[in-house]
Structure formats: structure tokens, C-alpha cells
GROMACS .gro file of C-alpha atoms in nm:
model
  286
    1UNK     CA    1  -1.162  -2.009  -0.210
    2UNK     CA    2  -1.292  -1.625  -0.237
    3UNK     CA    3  -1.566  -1.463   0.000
    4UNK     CA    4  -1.726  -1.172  -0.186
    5UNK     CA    5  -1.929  -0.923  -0.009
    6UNK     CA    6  -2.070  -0.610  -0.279
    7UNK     CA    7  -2.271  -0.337  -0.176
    8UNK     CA    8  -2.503  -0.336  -0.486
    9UNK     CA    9  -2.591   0.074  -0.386
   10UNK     CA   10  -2.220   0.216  -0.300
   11UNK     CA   11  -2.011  -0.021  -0.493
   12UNK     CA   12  -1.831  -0.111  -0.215
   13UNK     CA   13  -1.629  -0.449  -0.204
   14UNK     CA   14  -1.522  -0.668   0.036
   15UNK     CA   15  -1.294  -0.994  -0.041
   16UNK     CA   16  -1.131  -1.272   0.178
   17UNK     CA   17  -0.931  -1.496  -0.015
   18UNK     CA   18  -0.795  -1.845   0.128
   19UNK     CA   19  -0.692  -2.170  -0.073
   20UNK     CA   20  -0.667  -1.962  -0.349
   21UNK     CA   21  -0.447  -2.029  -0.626
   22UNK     CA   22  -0.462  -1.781  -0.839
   23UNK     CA   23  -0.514  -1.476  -0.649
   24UNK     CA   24  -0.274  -1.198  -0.813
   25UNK     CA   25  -0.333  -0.862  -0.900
   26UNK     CA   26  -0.252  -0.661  -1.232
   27UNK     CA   27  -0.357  -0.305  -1.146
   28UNK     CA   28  -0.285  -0.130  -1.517
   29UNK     CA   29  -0.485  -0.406  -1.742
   30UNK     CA   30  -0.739  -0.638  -1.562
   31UNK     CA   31  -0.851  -0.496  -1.245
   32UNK     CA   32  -0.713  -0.082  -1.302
   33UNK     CA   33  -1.105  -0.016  -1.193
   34UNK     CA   34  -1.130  -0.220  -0.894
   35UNK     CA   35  -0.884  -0.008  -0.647
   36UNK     CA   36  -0.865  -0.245  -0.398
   37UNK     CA   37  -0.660  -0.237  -0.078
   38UNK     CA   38  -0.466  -0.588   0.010
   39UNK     CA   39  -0.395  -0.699   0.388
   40UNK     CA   40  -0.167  -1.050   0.288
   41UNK     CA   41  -0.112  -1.305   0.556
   42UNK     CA   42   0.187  -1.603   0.487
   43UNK     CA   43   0.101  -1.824   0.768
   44UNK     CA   44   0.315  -2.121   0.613
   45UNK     CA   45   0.699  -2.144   0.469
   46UNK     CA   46   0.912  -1.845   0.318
   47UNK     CA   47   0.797  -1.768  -0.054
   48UNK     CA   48   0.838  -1.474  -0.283
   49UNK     CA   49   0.601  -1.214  -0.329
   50UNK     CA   50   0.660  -0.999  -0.687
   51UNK     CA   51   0.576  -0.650  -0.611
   52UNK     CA   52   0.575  -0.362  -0.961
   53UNK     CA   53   0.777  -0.669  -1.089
   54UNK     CA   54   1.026  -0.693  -0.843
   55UNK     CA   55   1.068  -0.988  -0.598
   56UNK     CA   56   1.091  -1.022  -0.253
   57UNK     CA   57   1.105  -1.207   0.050
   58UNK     CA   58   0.759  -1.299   0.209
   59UNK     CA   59   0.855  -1.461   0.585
   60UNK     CA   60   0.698  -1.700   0.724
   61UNK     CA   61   0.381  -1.561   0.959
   62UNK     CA   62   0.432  -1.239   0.853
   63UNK     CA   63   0.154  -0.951   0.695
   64UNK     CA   64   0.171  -0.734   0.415
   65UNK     CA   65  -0.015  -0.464   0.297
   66UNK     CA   66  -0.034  -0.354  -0.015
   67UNK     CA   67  -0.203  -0.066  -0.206
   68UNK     CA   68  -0.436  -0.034  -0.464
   69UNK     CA   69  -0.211   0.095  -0.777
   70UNK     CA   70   0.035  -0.174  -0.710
   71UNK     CA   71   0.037  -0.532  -0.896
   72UNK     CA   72   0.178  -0.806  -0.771
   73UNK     CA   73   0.179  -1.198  -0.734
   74UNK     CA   74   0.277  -1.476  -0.498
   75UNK     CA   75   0.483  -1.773  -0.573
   76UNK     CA   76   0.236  -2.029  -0.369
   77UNK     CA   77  -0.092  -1.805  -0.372
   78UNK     CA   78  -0.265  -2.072  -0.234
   79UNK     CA   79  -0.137  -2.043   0.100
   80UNK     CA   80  -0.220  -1.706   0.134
   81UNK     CA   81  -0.501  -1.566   0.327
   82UNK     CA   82  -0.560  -1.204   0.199
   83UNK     CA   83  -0.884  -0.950   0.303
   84UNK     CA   84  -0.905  -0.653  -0.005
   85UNK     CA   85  -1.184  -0.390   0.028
   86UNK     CA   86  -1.227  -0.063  -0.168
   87UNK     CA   87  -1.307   0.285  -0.039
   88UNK     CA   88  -1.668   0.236  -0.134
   89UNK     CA   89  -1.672  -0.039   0.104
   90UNK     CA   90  -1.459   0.130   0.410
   91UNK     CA   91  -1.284   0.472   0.324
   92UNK     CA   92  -0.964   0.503   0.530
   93UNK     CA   93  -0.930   0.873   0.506
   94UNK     CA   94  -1.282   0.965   0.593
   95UNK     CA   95  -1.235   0.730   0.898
   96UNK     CA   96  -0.917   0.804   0.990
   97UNK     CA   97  -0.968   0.872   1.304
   98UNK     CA   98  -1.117   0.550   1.404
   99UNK     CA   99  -0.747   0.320   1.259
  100UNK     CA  100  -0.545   0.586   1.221
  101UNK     CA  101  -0.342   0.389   0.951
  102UNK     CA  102  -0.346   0.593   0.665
  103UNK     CA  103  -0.010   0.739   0.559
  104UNK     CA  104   0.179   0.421   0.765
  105UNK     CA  105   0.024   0.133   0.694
  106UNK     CA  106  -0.127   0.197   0.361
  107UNK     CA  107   0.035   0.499   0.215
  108UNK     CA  108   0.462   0.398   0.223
  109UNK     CA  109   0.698   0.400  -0.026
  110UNK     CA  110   0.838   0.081   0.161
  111UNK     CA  111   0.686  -0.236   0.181
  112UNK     CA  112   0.538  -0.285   0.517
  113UNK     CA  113   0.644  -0.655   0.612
  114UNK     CA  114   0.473  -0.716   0.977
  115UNK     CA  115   0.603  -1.034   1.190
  116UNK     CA  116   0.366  -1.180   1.396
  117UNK     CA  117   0.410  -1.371   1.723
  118UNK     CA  118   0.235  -1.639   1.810
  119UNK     CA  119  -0.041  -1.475   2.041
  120UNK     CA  120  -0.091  -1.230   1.711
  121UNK     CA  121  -0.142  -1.582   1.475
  122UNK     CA  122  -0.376  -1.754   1.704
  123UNK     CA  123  -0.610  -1.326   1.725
  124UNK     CA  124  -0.542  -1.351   1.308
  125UNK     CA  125  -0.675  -1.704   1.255
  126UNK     CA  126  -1.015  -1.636   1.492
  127UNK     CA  127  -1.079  -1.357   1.310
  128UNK     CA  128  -1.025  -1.507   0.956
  129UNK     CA  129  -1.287  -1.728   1.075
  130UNK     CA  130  -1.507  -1.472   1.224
  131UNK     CA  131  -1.481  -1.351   0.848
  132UNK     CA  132  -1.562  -1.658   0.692
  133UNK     CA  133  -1.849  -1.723   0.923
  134UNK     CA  134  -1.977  -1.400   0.827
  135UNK     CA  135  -1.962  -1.401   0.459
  136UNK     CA  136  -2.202  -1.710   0.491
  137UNK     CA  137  -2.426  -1.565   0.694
  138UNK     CA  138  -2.627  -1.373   0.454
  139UNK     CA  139  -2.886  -1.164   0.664
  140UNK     CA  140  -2.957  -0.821   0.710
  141UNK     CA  141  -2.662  -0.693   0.935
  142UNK     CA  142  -2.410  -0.926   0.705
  143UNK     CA  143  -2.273  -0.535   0.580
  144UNK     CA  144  -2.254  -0.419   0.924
  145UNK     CA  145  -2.070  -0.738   1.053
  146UNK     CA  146  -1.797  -0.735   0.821
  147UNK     CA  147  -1.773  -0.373   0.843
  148UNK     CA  148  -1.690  -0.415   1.180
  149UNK     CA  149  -1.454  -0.688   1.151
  150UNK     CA  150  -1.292  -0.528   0.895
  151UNK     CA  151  -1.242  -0.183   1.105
  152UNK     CA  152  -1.121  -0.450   1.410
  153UNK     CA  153  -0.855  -0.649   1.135
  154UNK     CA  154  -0.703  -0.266   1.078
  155UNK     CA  155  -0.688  -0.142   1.391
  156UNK     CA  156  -0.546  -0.433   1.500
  157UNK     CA  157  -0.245  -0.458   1.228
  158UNK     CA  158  -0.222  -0.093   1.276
  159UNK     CA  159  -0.098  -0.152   1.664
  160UNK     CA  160   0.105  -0.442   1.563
  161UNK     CA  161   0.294  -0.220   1.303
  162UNK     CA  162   0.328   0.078   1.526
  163UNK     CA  163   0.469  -0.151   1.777
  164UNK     CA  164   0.755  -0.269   1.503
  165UNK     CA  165   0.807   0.008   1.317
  166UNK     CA  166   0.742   0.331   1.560
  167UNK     CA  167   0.982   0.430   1.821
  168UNK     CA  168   0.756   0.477   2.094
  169UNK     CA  169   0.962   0.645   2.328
  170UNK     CA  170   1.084   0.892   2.115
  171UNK     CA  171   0.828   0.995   1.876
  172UNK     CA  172   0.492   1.151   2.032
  173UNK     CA  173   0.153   1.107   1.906
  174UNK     CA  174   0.106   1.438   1.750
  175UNK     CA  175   0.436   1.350   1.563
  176UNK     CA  176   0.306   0.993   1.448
  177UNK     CA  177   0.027   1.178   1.323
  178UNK     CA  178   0.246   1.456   1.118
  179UNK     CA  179   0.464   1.176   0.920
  180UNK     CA  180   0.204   1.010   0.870
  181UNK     CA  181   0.030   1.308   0.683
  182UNK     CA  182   0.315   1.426   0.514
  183UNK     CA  183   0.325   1.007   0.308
  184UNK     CA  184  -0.058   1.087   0.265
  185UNK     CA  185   0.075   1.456   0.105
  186UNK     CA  186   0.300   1.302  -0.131
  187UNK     CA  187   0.096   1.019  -0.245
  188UNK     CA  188  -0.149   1.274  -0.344
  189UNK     CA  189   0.067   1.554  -0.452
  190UNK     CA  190   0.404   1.366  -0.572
  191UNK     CA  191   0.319   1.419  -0.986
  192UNK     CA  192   0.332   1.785  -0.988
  193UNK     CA  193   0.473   1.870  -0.611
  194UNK     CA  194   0.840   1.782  -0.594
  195UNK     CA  195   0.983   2.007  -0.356
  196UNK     CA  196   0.970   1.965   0.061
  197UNK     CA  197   0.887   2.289   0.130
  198UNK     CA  198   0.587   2.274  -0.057
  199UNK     CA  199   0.473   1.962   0.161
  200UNK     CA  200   0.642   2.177   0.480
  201UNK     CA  201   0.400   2.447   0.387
  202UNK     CA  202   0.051   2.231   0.387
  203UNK     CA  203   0.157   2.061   0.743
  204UNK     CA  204   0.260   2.436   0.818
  205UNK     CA  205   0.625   2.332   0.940
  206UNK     CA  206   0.920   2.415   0.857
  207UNK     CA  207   1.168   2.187   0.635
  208UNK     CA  208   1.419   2.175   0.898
  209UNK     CA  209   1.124   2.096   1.121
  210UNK     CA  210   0.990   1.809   0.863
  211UNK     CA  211   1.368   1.679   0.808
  212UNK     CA  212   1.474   1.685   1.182
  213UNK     CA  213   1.122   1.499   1.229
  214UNK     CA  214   1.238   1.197   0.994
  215UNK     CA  215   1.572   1.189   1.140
  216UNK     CA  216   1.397   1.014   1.439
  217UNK     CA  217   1.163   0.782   1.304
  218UNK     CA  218   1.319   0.694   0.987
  219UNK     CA  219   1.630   0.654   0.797
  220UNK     CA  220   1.505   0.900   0.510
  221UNK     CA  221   1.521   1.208   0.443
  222UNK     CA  222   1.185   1.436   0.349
  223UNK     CA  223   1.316   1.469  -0.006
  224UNK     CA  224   1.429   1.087  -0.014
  225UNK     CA  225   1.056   0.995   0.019
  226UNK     CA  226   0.959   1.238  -0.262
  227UNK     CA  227   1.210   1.108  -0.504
  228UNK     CA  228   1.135   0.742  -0.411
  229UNK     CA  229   0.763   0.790  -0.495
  230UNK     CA  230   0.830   0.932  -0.784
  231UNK     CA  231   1.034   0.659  -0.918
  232UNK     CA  232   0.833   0.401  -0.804
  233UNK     CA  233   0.601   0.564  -1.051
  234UNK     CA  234   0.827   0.590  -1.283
  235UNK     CA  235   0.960   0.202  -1.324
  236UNK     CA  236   0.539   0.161  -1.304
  237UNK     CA  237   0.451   0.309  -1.614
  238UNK     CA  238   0.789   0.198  -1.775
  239UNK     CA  239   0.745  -0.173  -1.698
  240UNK     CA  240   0.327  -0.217  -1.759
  241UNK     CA  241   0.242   0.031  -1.960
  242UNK     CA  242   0.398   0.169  -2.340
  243UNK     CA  243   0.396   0.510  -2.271
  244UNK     CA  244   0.679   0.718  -2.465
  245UNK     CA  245   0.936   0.840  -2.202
  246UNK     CA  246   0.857   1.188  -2.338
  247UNK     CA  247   0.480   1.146  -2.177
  248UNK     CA  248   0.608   0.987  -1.859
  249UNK     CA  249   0.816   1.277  -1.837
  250UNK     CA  250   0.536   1.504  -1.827
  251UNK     CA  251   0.306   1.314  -1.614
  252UNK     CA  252   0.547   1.290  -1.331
  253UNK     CA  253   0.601   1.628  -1.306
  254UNK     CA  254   0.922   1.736  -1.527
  255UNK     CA  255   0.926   1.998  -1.767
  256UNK     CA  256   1.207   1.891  -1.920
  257UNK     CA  257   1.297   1.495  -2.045
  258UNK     CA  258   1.681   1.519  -2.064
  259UNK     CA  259   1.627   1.644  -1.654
  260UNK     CA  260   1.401   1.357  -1.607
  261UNK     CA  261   1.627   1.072  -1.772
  262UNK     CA  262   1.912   1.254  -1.551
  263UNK     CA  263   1.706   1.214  -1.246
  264UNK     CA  264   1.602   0.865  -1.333
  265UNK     CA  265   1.944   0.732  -1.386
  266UNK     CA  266   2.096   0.875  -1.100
  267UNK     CA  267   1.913   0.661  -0.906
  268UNK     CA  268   1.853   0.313  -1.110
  269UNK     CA  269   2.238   0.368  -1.291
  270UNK     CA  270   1.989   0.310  -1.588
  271UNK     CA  271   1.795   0.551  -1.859
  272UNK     CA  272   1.459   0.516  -1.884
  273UNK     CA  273   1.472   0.369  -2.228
  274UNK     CA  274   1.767   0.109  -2.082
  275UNK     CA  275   1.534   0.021  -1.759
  276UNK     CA  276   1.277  -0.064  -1.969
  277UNK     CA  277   1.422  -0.289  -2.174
  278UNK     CA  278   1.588  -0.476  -1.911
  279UNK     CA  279   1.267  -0.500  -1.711
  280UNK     CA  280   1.171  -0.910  -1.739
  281UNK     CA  281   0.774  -0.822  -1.681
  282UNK     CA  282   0.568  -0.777  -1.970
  283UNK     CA  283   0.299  -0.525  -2.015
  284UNK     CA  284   0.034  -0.621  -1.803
  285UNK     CA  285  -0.256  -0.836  -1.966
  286UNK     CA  286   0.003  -0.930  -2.292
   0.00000   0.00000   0.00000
């Protein structure tokens, strides 16, 4: 089943899906205009989520999130329950300050796979019904409701993350806050900004500062994250979409596509022209 909330006068969007079996998303053909962020709950067995076209594991009672300019598809959709909203509906950067999840929970070149204990299953399925409630209730504060419950469903993931994934003792707040600036940086920058000291420079740190930073909270480097992002992109546009390498080339950022395919195979062990013939997705929508 899907609970649709739209904001006829921003365009905002709010969706909880449950029992839903064929919820999917194919951001380059059918839905490139709704940008819609994707919290994913598996509360049953182990299946495999496709992500850009590549598979992974999806444990049981675990949450995913998932950005907007990514496609992807479950193997049992229908036992997924899965809130998307768009920044018309709830903008995460203007309101950072209230989740502080932008950057770490949306904003990764990872995949941001959250177990859940049991306490954290029993909060998830009162509020999923909370939700549900809600979206029937069609009144005058219906907006404000979910709004709420939304900005509660974040905040609360975002604790449960930080609790995983950040090393409390050893990174500080102000720290948190820097990293997670610096993913927000590249996500916005990474097509013509390649460099760390460019991203150094807008935090005003240093790259040994920056790269001494990551040492602490994560296994990669500044430069790693860079790259990664950009070849993310790059096995994107190569799987869904028929640009010519030559204009992928250009619209990542290189000047030059011999230095591009060089930079692409050094970390795939496959040209650009090999990757995408090898790739087993289709262009979206074909």
C-alpha cells in the first residue's frame, strides 16, 4: 500500500510505502523529477537490495537510506516499509540544525546499513503507525503532523547511526560536524572540484588537518572520498544513460578522456567502454 501526502502550493511530497510490491526507483528515466529521499526498513528475512545496479545484502531489521539520484530495487519489495519525502516537503540543509543528518546519513559515498535492536523495532513500528494514522486523517494540521513525525523518524535514525557508525569517544561534536560538511562539499562540488585542498580551503583547514581528521573516524582518506564519488558517477551515467564516454568525460570534471579512462580503470581494472558493456542493467526505462 502507498500513503501520499502533496503539498498542492510547495510541491512538497511525502510517501510511506508498506505491502508494496512494486516499489523501486529508476532515478534517470521515470521518476529523474521527483528527487526523493528513501528511509528503507527490512523488518523480515535477509534479501537483496540492487543499488546503481549493483547488489547487496539487506539484513534482517536493518535501515537504509538512500538518496535521491540513486535507483534501486528490492528483491521482496513487499516487505519493505519505506518513508520518501522531497526538499519541498522537508529541506534537510535548511534545517540542519534541527537532525543534523546531512552529510552522514544522507550525503555518503557508502551505503548506510543501520541494525536495529529490538527496543529500536518496537519505537520504528509505533511510529510507522503514527504515520499511517496520520495520512488518514485528512484535516487541517494533517501537513503539520507528518511534518513532525517525519523530523522525529530522522532525528531518531540519525542517533541510531551516530551511535554505530561515530566513535564517540574520540571524535568531538565540532568534528562530527566538519566531516560531515566536507561529504556535503563534495556532493555538491565533486564534477568540477577534484582536489582536497580545494574542499580544505571552504572548511578553512588544512589538508593535513582534513586527512588526520578521517584517519579517526573513517578508514578513507579525504581524496578516497573524492575519487569514490566521482566514480560512482561515473558507472551512473555509464550503466543508465548512453552518453559517449567523451561527454562523461567532460561532465565529471576531466579535461582530458585518455586521463579519465586512466583514472577510471585504475580503479574498476575496466575502461569505460569495457565497464559498460559488461554492466547487466539496461538503460533505465528500456
Amino acid at each position: 500500500m502507498r500513503y501520499v501526502l502533496r503539498d498542492e502550493k510547495t510541491g512538497g511530497d511525502l510517501l510511506l510505502f508498506r505491502n508494496e510490491p512494486n516499489f523501486d526507483r529508476l532515478y534517470f528515466s521515470r521518476d529523474r523529477f521527483n528527487k526523493y529521499f528513501t528511509i528503507a526498513w527490512n523488518p523480515g528475512e535477509k534479501q537483496t537490495v540492487t543499488i546503481d545496479g549493483a547488489g547487496h545484502d539487506f539484513p534482517p531489521n536493518t535501515l537504509l537510506t538512500l538518496l535521491f539520484n540513486q535507483s534501486f530495487s528490492f528483491e521482496r519489495s513487499e516487505e519493505i516499509i519505506a518513508w520518501q519525502f522531497n526538499r519541498e516537503f522537508y529541506c534537510l540543509i535548511d534545517h540542519d540544525k534541527e537532525v543534523s543528518c546531512v552529510g552522514f546519513l544522507f550525503g555518503s559515498t557508502d551505503h548506510l546499513l543501520i541494525p536495529l535492536k529490538e527496543e529500536a523495532q518496537e519505537k520504528l513500528k509505533l511510529l510507522a503507525a503514527i504515520f499511517m494514522d496520520e495520512f488518514k486523517t485528512t484535516d487541517n494540521i494533517q501537513n503539520e503532523m507528518l511534518l513532525a513525525l517525519l523530523k522525529r523518524l530522522i532525528s531518531y535514525i540519525t542517533r541510531l547511526a551516530r551511535s554505530e557508525y561515530v566513535p564517540e569517544k574520540k571524535v568531538q561534536e565540532e568534528k562530527y560536524h566538519l566531516i560531515r560538511k566536507f561529504n556535503l562539499l563534495v556532493e555538491t562540488h565533486f564534477r568540477e572540484e577534484h582536489s582536497v585542498s580545494f574542499y580544505a580551503q571552504q572548511l578553512f583547514k588544512s589538508p593535513k588537518t582534513l586527512s588526520n581528521l578521517f584517519a579517526i573516524y573513517n578508514n578513507k582518506t579525504p581524496s578516497q572520498v573524492i575519487q569514490e564519488r566521482i566514480l560512482i558517477e561515473a558507472k551512473r551515467l555509464l550503466t543508465y544513460t548512453s552518453k559517449t564516454v567523451k561527454q562523461i568525460t567532460f561532465e565529471l570534471g576531466f579535461e582530458d578522456v585518455s586521463y579519465f579512462s586512466n583514472f577510471f580503470k585504475k580503479h574498476t581494472s575496466l575502461s569505460p567502454v569495457e565497464f559498460r558493456n559488461a554492466s547487466p542493467v539496461s538503460k533505465e526505462g528500456k
